PDB file of C-alpha atoms in Angstrom:
ATOM      1  CA  VAL M 671     129.130  13.826 145.730  1.00 56.00           C
ATOM      2  CA  PRO M 672     130.932  17.025 146.542  1.00 58.00           C
ATOM      3  CA  SER M 673     128.736  20.068 146.990  1.00 62.00           C
ATOM      4  CA  HIS M 674     129.457  23.294 145.167  1.00 63.00           C
ATOM      5  CA  LYS M 675     128.552  26.623 146.535  1.00 64.00           C
ATOM      6  CA  VAL M 676     127.455  29.289 144.028  1.00 60.00           C
ATOM      7  CA  VAL M 677     127.567  32.930 145.024  1.00 59.00           C
ATOM      8  CA  LEU M 678     125.965  35.636 142.880  1.00 60.00           C
ATOM      9  CA  HIS M 679     126.992  39.248 143.239  1.00 60.00           C
ATOM     10  CA  SER M 680     124.970  42.142 141.908  1.00 61.00           C
ATOM     11  CA  THR M 681     127.012  44.822 140.221  1.00 62.00           C
ATOM     12  CA  SER M 682     125.814  48.311 139.479  1.00 62.00           C
ATOM     13  CA  LEU M 683     127.259  49.682 136.227  1.00 63.00           C
ATOM     14  CA  GLN M 684     126.757  53.295 135.276  1.00 63.00           C
ATOM     15  CA  ALA M 685     127.878  54.699 131.971  1.00 64.00           C
ATOM     16  CA  LYS M 686     129.628  58.009 132.381  1.00 63.00           C
ATOM     17  CA  GLY M 687     130.436  58.864 128.768  1.00 64.00           C
ATOM     18  CA  PHE M 688     133.240  61.124 127.655  1.00 65.00           C
ATOM     19  CA  ALA M 689     131.919  64.513 128.744  1.00 61.00           C
ATOM     20  CA  GLY M 690     133.509  64.488 132.180  1.00 60.00           C
ATOM     21  CA  GLU M 691     131.823  65.752 135.301  1.00 60.00           C
ATOM     22  CA  GLU M 692     130.347  68.918 133.843  1.00 63.00           C
ATOM     23  CA  GLU M 693     128.735  68.986 130.443  1.00 61.00           C
ATOM     24  CA  LYS M 694     129.680  72.009 128.443  1.00 62.00           C
ATOM     25  CA  PRO M 695     126.727  73.908 126.972  1.00 66.00           C
ATOM     26  CA  GLN M 696     126.754  73.749 123.195  1.00 71.00           C
ATOM     27  CA  LYS M 697     126.648  77.012 121.315  1.00 73.00           C
ATOM     28  CA  LYS M 698     123.866  77.276 118.783  1.00 78.00           C
ATOM     29  CA  LYS M 699     125.352  77.696 115.327  1.00 81.00           C
ATOM     30  CA  GLU M 700     124.285  80.857 113.496  1.00 84.00           C
ATOM     31  CA  LYS M 701     122.470  80.233 110.202  1.00 82.00           C
ATOM     32  CA  SER M 702     124.253  81.371 107.062  1.00 85.00           C
ATOM     33  CA  ASP M 703     122.663  83.911 104.733  1.00 83.00           C
ATOM     34  CA  GLY M 704     122.063  81.143 102.185  1.00 79.00           C
ATOM     35  CA  ALA M 705     120.312  78.991 104.786  1.00 83.00           C
ATOM     36  CA  LYS M 706     118.080  81.924 105.755  1.00 85.00           C
ATOM     37  CA  VAL M 707     117.141  82.515 102.097  1.00 84.00           C
ATOM     38  CA  ARG M 708     116.383  78.802 101.566  1.00 82.00           C
ATOM     39  CA  GLU M 709     114.244  78.771 104.712  1.00 88.00           C
ATOM     40  CA  GLN M 710     112.280  81.808 103.464  1.00 88.00           C
ATOM     41  CA  LYS M 711     111.782  80.162 100.046  1.00 86.00           C
ATOM     42  CA  ALA M 712     110.504  77.003 101.775  1.00 88.00           C
ATOM     43  CA  GLU M 713     107.971  79.087 103.715  1.00 91.00           C
ATOM     44  CA  ASP M 714     106.870  80.788 100.462  1.00 89.00           C
ATOM     45  CA  TYR M 715     106.478  77.357  98.818  1.00 87.00           C
ATOM     46  CA  ASP M 716     104.292  76.115 101.692  1.00 91.00           C
ATOM     47  CA  ARG M 717     102.180  79.292 101.640  1.00 91.00           C
ATOM     48  CA  ILE M 718     101.561  79.103  97.868  1.00 90.00           C
ATOM     49  CA  ALA M 719     100.777  75.365  98.008  1.00 90.00           C
ATOM     50  CA  ALA M 720      98.362  75.888 100.918  1.00 91.00           C
ATOM     51  CA  ALA M 721      96.600  78.658  98.964  1.00 91.00           C
ATOM     52  CA  GLY M 722      95.837  76.241  96.113  1.00 91.00           C
ATOM     53  CA  GLY M 723      98.858  76.879  93.919  1.00 91.00           C
ATOM     54  CA  GLN M 724     100.213  74.202  91.631  1.00 92.00           C
ATOM     55  CA  GLU M 725     103.301  72.213  92.649  1.00 93.00           C
ATOM     56  CA  TYR M 726     105.851  71.126  90.046  1.00 93.00           C
ATOM     57  CA  SER M 727     108.942  68.912  90.091  1.00 94.00           C
ATOM     58  CA  ILE M 728     111.822  70.647  88.292  1.00 94.00           C
ATOM     59  CA  PHE M 729     114.414  68.791  86.206  1.00 94.00           C
ATOM     60  CA  VAL M 730     117.619  69.900  84.479  1.00 94.00           C
ATOM     61  CA  ARG M 731     119.921  68.571  81.785  1.00 92.00           C
ATOM     62  CA  GLN M 732     122.669  69.898  79.576  1.00 89.00           C
ATOM     63  CA  PHE M 733     121.188  71.332  76.386  1.00 88.00           C
ATOM     64  CA  GLY M 734     120.942  68.679  73.672  1.00 82.00           C
ATOM     65  CA  ASP M 735     121.604  65.662  75.925  1.00 84.00           C
ATOM     66  CA  GLU M 736     119.676  62.464  75.327  1.00 82.00           C
ATOM     67  CA  GLU M 737     116.059  62.256  76.467  1.00 80.00           C
ATOM     68  CA  GLY M 738     116.696  60.088  79.555  1.00 78.00           C
ATOM     69  CA  SER M 739     119.329  62.388  81.038  1.00 87.00           C
ATOM     70  CA  TRP M 740     116.987  64.655  83.040  1.00 93.00           C
ATOM     71  CA  LEU M 741     118.165  65.145  86.633  1.00 93.00           C
ATOM     72  CA  PRO M 742     115.753  66.120  89.435  1.00 94.00           C
ATOM     73  CA  CYS M 743     116.745  69.453  90.940  1.00 91.00           C
ATOM     74  CA  GLY M 744     113.866  70.501  93.180  1.00 89.00           C
ATOM     75  CA  SER M 745     110.257  71.537  93.460  1.00 90.00           C
ATOM     76  CA  ILE M 746     108.474  74.798  92.893  1.00 90.00           C
ATOM     77  CA  ALA M 747     105.015  76.078  93.781  1.00 91.00           C
ATOM     78  CA  VAL M 748     103.330  78.392  91.303  1.00 92.00           C
ATOM     79  CA  PRO M 749     100.279  80.552  92.039  1.00 91.00           C
ATOM     80  CA  ARG M 750      97.200  79.718  89.988  1.00 89.00           C
ATOM     81  CA  GLY M 751      97.323  81.460  86.636  1.00 88.00           C
ATOM     82  CA  ALA M 752     101.111  81.913  86.620  1.00 90.00           C
ATOM     83  CA  GLN M 753     103.400  80.158  84.145  1.00 92.00           C
ATOM     84  CA  VAL M 754     105.909  77.699  85.596  1.00 92.00           C
ATOM     85  CA  ALA M 755     108.575  78.710  83.039  1.00 92.00           C
ATOM     86  CA  SER M 756     108.447  82.363  84.088  1.00 92.00           C
ATOM     87  CA  VAL M 757     108.807  81.410  87.766  1.00 90.00           C
ATOM     88  CA  ILE M 758     111.784  79.146  86.960  1.00 91.00           C
ATOM     89  CA  PHE M 759     113.583  81.894  85.042  1.00 91.00           C
ATOM     90  CA  GLU M 760     112.804  84.523  87.716  1.00 90.00           C
ATOM     91  CA  ASN M 761     114.676  82.267  90.172  1.00 87.00           C
ATOM     92  CA  GLU M 762     117.329  81.008  87.761  1.00 90.00           C
ATOM     93  CA  ALA M 763     120.446  82.264  89.611  1.00 91.00           C
ATOM     94  CA  PRO M 764     119.703  80.514  92.940  1.00 88.00           C
ATOM     95  CA  LEU M 765     118.454  77.471  91.015  1.00 90.00           C
ATOM     96  CA  LYS M 766     121.783  77.201  89.174  1.00 93.00           C
ATOM     97  CA  GLU M 767     123.668  77.465  92.478  1.00 91.00           C
ATOM     98  CA  ALA M 768     121.559  74.662  93.966  1.00 90.00           C
ATOM     99  CA  ILE M 769     122.065  72.465  90.882  1.00 93.00           C
ATOM    100  CA  VAL M 770     125.855  72.875  90.978  1.00 94.00           C
ATOM    101  CA  ARG M 771     125.840  72.183  94.736  1.00 92.00           C
ATOM    102  CA  THR M 772     123.865  68.966  94.143  1.00 92.00           C
ATOM    103  CA  TYR M 773     125.618  67.917  90.910  1.00 93.00           C
ATOM    104  CA  PRO M 774     129.229  69.206  91.063  1.00 93.00           C
ATOM    105  CA  LYS M 775     130.047  67.663  87.659  1.00 91.00           C
ATOM    106  CA  LEU M 776     127.751  70.253  86.029  1.00 90.00           C
ATOM    107  CA  LYS M 777     129.893  73.163  87.279  1.00 93.00           C
ATOM    108  CA  GLY M 778     131.027  75.248  84.328  1.00 92.00           C
ATOM    109  CA  PHE M 779     128.057  74.220  82.164  1.00 91.00           C
ATOM    110  CA  GLU M 780     125.516  76.576  83.779  1.00 91.00           C
ATOM    111  CA  GLN M 781     124.900  78.428  80.500  1.00 92.00           C
ATOM    112  CA  GLU M 782     123.887  75.146  78.831  1.00 91.00           C
ATOM    113  CA  PHE M 783     121.154  74.160  81.313  1.00 92.00           C
ATOM    114  CA  GLU M 784     117.771  73.162  79.945  1.00 93.00           C
ATOM    115  CA  TYR M 785     114.848  72.970  82.377  1.00 93.00           C
ATOM    116  CA  GLY M 786     111.790  70.754  82.431  1.00 92.00           C
ATOM    117  CA  SER M 787     108.871  70.339  84.809  1.00 93.00           C
ATOM    118  CA  ASN M 788     106.117  67.903  85.728  1.00 94.00           C
ATOM    119  CA  LEU M 789     102.984  68.654  87.704  1.00 91.00           C
ATOM    120  CA  LYS M 790     103.112  66.761  91.011  1.00 87.00           C
TER     121      LYS M 790
END
């Protein structure tokens, strides 16, 4: 029977990636004005909810569409004693922008929006 000699070699593999020798520091992207406004609104929402305000889910549809055509478009926190409808219409312009950004097919129909809400 012939004898076979087995030799094992240990290999050290190190992944280097694509960055090269020196990694370039990444510049932090400046927030847009819209992002700053949305961040402020989110903080307001959290503050009102923490203070015992009521939280609602907001829905939208084109006026006169069938009953099952409501589309979710966000949440809103309302201080105790305030009406959800008045808060929606106080913030209608940014709400319309957010709806069109989420549902591009509704662009051009902003005047026909109908809003609904459910308590969370």
